[in-house]
Short mmCIF file of C-alpha atoms in Angstrom, two decimals:
data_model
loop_
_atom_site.label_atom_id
_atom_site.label_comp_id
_atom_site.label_asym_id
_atom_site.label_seq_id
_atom_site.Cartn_x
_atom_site.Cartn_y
_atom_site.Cartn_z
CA UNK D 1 0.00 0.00 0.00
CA UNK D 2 1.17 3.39 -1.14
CA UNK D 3 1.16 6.10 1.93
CA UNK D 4 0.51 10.32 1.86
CA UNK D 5 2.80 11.90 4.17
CA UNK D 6 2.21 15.34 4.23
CA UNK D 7 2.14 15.50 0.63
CA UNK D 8 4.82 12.69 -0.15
CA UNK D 9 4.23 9.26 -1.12
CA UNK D 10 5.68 6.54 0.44
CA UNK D 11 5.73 3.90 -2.66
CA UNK D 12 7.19 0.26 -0.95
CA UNK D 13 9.60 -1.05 -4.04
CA UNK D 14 7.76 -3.92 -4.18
CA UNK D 15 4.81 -1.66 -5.44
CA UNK D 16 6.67 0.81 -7.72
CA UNK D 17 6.36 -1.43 -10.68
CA UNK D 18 3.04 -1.06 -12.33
CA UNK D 19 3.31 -3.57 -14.85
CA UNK D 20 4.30 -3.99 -18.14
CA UNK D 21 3.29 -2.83 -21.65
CA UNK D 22 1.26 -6.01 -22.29
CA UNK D 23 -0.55 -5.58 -18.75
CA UNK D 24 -4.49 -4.49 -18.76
CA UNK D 25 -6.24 -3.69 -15.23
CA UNK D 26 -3.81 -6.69 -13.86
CA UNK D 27 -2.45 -4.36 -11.68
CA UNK D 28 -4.35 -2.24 -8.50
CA UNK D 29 -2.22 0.12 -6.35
CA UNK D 30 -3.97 1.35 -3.20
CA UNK D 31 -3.18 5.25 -1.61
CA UNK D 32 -4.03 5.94 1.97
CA UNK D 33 -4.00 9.57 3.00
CA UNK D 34 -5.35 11.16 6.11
CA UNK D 35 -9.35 12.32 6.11
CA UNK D 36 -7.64 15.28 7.52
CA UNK D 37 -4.42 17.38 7.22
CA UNK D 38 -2.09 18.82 9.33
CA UNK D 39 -3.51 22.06 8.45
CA UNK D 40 -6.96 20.71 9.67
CA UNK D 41 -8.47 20.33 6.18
CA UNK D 42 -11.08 17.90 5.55
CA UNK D 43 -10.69 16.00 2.31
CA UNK D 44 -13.79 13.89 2.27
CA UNK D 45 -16.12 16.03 0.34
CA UNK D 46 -13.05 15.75 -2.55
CA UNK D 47 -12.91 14.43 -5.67
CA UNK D 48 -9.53 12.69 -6.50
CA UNK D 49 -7.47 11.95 -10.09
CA UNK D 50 -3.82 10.37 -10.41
CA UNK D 51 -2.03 12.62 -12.64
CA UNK D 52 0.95 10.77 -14.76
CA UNK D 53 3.92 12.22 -16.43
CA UNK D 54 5.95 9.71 -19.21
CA UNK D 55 9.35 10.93 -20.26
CA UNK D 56 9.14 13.31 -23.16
CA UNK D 57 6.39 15.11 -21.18
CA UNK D 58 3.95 13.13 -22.49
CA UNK D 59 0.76 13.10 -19.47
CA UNK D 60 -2.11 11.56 -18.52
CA UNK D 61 -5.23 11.35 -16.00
CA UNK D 62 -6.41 8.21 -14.66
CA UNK D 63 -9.58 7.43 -12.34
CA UNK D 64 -9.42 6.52 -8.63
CA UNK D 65 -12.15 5.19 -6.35
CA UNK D 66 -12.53 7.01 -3.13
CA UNK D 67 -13.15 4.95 0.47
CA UNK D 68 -13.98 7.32 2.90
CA UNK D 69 -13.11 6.46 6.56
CA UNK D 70 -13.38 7.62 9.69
CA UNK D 71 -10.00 8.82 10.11
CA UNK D 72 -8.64 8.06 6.55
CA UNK D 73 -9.76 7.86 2.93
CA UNK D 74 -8.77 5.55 0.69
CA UNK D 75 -8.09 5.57 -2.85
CA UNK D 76 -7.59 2.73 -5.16
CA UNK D 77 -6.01 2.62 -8.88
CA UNK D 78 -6.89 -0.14 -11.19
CA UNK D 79 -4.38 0.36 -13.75
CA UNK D 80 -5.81 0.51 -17.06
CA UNK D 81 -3.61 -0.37 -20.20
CA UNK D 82 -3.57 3.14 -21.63
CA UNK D 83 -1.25 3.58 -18.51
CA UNK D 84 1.49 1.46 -19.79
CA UNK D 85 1.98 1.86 -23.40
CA UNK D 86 5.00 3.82 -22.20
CA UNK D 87 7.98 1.87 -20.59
CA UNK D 88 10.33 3.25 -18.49
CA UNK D 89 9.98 5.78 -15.68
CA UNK D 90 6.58 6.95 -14.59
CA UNK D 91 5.50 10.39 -12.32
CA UNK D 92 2.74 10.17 -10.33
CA UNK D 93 0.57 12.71 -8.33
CA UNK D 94 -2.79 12.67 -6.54
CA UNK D 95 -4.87 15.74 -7.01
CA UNK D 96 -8.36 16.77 -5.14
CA UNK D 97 -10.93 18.79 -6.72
CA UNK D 98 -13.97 20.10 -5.61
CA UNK D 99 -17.24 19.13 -8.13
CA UNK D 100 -16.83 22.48 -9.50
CA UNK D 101 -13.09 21.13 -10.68
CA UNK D 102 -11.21 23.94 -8.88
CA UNK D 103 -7.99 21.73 -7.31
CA UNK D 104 -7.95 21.72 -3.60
CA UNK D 105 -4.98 19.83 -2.89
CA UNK D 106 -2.41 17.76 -4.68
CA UNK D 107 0.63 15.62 -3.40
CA UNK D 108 4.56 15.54 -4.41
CA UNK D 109 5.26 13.72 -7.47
CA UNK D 110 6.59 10.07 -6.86
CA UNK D 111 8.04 7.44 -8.79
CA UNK D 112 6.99 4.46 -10.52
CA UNK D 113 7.75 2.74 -13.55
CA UNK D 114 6.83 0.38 -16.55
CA UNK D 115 8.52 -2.48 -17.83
CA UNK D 116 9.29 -3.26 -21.89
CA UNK D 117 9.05 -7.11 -22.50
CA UNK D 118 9.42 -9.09 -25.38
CA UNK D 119 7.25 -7.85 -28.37
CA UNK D 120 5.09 -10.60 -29.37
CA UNK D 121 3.22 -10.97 -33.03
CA UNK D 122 -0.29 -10.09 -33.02
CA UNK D 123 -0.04 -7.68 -29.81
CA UNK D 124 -1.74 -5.10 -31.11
CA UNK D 125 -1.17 -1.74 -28.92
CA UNK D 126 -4.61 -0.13 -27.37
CA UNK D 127 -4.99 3.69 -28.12
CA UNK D 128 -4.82 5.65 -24.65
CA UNK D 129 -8.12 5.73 -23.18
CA UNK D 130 -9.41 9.60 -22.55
CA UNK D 131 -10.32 10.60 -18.82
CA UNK D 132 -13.99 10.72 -20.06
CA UNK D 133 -13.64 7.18 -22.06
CA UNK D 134 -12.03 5.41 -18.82
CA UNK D 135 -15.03 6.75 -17.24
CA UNK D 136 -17.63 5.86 -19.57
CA UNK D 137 -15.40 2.21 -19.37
CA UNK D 138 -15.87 2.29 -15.81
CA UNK D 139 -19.76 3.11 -16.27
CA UNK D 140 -20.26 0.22 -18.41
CA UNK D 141 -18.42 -2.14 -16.52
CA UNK D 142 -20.77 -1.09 -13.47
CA UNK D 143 -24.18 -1.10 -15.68
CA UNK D 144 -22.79 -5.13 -16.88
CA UNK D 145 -22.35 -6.30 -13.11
CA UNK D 146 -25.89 -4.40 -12.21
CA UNK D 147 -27.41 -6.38 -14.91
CA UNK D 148 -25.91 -9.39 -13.88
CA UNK D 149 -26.76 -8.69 -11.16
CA UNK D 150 -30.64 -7.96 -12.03
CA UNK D 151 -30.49 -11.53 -13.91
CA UNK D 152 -29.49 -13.40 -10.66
CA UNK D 153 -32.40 -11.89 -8.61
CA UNK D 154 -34.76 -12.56 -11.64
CA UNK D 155 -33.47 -16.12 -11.27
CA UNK D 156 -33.29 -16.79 -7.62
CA UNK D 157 -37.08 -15.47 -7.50
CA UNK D 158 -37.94 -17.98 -10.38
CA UNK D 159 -36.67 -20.14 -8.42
CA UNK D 160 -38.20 -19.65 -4.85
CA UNK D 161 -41.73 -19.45 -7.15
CA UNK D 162 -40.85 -22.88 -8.42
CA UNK D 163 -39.94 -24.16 -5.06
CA UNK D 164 -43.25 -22.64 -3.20
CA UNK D 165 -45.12 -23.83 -5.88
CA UNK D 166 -43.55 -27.55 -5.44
CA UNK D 167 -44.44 -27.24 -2.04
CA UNK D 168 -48.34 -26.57 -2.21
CA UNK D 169 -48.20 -29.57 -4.59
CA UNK D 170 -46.64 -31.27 -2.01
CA UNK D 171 -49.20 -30.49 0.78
CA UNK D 172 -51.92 -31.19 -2.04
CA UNK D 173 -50.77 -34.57 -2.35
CA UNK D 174 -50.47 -35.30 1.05
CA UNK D 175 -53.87 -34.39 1.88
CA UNK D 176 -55.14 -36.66 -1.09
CA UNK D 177 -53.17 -39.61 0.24
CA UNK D 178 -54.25 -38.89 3.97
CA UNK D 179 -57.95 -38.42 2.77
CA UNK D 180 -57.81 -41.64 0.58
CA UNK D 181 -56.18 -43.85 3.18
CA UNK D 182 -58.46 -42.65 5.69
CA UNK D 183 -61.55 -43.72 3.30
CA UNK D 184 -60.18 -46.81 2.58
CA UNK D 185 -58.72 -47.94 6.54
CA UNK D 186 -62.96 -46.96 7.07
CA UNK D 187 -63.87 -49.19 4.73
CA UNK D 188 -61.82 -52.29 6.66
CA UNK D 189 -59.56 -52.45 3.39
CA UNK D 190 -56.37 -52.28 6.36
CA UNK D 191 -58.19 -54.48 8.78
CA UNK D 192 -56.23 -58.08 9.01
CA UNK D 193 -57.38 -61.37 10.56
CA UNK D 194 -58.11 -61.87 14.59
CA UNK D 195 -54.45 -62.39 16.39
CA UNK D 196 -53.81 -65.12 18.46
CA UNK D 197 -55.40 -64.97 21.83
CA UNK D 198 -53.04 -63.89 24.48
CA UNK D 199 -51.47 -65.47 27.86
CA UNK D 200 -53.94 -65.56 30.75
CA UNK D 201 -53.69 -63.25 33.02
CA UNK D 202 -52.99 -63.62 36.90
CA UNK D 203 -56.03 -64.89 39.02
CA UNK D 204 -57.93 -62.32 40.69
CA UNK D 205 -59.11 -62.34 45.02
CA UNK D 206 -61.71 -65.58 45.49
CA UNK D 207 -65.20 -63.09 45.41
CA UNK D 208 -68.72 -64.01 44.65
CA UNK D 209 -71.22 -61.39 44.98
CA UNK D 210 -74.77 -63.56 44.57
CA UNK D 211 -77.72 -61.09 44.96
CA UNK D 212 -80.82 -63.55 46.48
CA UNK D 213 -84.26 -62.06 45.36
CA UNK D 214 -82.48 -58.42 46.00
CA UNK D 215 -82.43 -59.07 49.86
CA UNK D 216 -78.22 -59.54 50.42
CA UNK D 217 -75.42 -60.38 48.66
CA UNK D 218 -72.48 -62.69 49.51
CA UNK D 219 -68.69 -62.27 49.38
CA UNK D 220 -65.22 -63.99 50.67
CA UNK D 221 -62.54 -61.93 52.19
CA UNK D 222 -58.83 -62.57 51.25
CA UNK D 223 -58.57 -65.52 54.33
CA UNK D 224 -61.69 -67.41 52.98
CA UNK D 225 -64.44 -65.80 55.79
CA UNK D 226 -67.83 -65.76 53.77
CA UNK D 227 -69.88 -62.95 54.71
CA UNK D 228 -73.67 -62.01 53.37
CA UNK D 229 -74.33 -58.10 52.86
CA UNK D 230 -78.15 -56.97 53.69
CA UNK D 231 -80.09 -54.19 54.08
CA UNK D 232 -80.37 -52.22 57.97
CA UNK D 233 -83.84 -52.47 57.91
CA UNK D 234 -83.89 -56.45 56.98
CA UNK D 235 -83.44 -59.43 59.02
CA UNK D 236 -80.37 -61.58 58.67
CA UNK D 237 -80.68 -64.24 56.44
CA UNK D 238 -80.77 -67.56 57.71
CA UNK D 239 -78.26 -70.27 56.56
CA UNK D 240 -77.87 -74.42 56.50
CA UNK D 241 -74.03 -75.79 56.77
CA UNK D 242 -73.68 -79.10 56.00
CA UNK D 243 -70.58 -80.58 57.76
CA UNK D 244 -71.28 -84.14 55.85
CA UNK D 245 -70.75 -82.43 52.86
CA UNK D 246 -69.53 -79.11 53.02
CA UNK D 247 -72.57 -77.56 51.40
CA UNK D 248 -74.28 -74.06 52.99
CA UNK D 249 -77.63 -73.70 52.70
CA UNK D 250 -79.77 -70.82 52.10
CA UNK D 251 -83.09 -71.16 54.55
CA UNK D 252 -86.03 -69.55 53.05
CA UNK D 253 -88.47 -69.59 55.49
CA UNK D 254 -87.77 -70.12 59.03
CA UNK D 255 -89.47 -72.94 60.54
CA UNK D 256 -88.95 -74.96 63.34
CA UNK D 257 -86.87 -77.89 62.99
CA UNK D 258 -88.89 -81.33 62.80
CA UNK D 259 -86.91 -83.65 64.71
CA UNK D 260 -87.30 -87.27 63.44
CA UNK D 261 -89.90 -89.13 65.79
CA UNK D 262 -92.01 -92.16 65.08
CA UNK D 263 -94.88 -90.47 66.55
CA UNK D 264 -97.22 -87.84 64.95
CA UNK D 265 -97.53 -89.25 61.32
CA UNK D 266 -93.58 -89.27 60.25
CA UNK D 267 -93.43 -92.23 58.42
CA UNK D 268 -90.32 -94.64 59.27
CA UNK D 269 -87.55 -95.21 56.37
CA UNK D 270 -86.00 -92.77 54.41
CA UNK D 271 -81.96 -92.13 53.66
CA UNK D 272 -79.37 -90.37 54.25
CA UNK D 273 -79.51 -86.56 52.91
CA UNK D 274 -83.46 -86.83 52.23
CA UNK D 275 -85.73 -84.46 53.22
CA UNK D 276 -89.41 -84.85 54.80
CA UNK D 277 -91.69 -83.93 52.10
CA UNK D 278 -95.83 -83.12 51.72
CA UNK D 279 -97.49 -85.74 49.49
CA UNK D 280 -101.02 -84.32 49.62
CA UNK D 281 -102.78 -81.10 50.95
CA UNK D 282 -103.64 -82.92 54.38
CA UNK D 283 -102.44 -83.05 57.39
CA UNK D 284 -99.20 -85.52 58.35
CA UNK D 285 -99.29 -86.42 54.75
CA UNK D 286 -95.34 -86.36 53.99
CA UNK D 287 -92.70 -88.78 52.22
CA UNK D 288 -89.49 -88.62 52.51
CA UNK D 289 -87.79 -87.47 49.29
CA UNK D 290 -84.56 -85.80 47.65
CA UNK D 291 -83.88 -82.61 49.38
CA UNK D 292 -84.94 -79.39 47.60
CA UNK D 293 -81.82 -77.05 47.39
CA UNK D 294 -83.59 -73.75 46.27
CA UNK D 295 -80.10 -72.22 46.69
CA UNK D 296 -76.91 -73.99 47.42
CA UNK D 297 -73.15 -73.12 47.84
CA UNK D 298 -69.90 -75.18 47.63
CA UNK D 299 -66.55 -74.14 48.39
CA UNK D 300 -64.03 -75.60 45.55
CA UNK D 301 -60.64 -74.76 45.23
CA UNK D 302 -61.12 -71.94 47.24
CA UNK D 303 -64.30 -70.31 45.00
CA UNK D 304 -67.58 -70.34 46.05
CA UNK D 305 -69.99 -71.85 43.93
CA UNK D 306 -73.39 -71.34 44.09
CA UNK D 307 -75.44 -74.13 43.27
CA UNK D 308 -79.64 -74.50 42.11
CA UNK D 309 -82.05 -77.60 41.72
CA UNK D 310 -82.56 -81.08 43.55
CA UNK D 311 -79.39 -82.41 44.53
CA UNK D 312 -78.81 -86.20 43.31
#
């Protein structure tokens, strides 16, 4: 980078080459000057030009883009070929000018230089390029990269169209699959054959809850204790338990034991288990028969079974 100080320029020697007479904007020098100098002039609102001086007093004007900083500005020289038709030594200068083109300030001169090289057939020398053509160059160059630039957006919003539009196609046929597969899993097309039945689970507390004509209700406990649910207002129920057999019996109406006698019309006979029964309307008329078990329970493997009918 090429330094102002004061009004000299501080060109490093690996800069002051600027190329050679074959070169064409292959070359960019930078200038950094101070926004303001020790005089306490601002140069921001400047314009700026590099002034050039060939040997034989032959000069030239070449464009510079301006940076302005906050405590600098810099400028920066693309270095067209009309710059280097000439080889040998180069002076260089940086003026500012106001937009009315009076000159405001200008630096020392400074060297550079261009080299010859080896003349090759069909190089063809390019005219020098006029301050106003390298600007109208410039302006072209800018109007190509804004319509390349124009082109790009033109095609990225193409694109984002296309993509938007892929996506509502998309979500459209989603919804048509969704709809159709929830038509079709309604019409039992998905619906396969039964499974096989599962493992059994673990057996539940012993319970029965019998409800007799709506007047209790039995249940076992955890230790095997039956117990018979009934209504405050209702007489316990009355129950049988035969230890012969293990059966309970359910009492429906509570009469008075008949205790077996040979006296007052019970006939003799009868078996194990049987029951005195009425064989006519009259008085003392009663056989002995099977034993009615309107309700009966059993305890079996720890369940209580309720059991209804004659017994056999």
């Amino acid at each position: 980078m090429i330094t102002v100080r004061g009004r000299q320029l501080v060109i490093p020697r690996d800069e002051n080459q600027i190329g050679t007479t074959y070169d064409d904007n292959s070359e960019v020098r930078h200038f950094l000057i101070d926004r303001v100098t020790a005089g306490g002039m601002d140069l921001s609102h400047l314009n700026f030009r590099l002034d050039l001086e060939y040997q034989g007093e032959k000069k030239d004007t070449s464009l510079l883009d301006v940076e302005v900083r906050e405590d600098s500005i810099l400028l920066t020289w693309t270095i067209p070929h009309s710059c280097l038709t000439t080889a040998g030594t180069v002076w260089i200068a940086i003026r500012g000018y106001d937009d009315n083109g009076t000159v405001k300030w200008a630096t020392n001169r400074g060297t550079v230089y261009v080299e010859n090289t080896i003349d090759t057939p069909g190089n063809i020398p390019k005219e020098r390029l006029t301050e106003l053509e390298q600007l109208e160059q410039q302006i072209e160059g800018m109007k190509q990269s804004v319509d390349d630039s124009i082109i790009k957006t033109e095609e990225s919003a193409l694109k984002a169209d296309v993509a938007a539009q892929n996506a509502n196609n998309a979500a459209e046929n989603a919804a048509s699959v969704r709809d159709d597969l929830l038509k079709r899993a309604a019409n039992g097309e998905f619906k396969g054959d039964t499974g096989a039945t599962g493992p059994q689970g673990p057996k539940g507390e012993s319970g029965v809850t019998a409800p007799t004509n709506g007047i209790f209700s039995l249940y076992l406990d955890g230790e095997g204790n039956l117990y018979a649910e009934y209504q405050d207002q209702d007489s316990p129920p009355t129950f049988h338990y035969d230890s012969d057999t293990g059966n309970l019996y359910y009492v429906f109406d509570e009469k008075p034991v008949i205790e077996p006698t040979n006296v007052g019309g019970v006939p003799n006979g009868g078996a194990a288990g049987q029951v005195l029964e009425k064989a006519s309307n009259n008085d003392y008329d009663v056989a002995w028969s099977d034993r009615e078990a309107g309700v009966s329970f059993e305890v079996r493997d720890g369940d209580l079974i309720a059991k209804y009918g004659k017994e056999n």
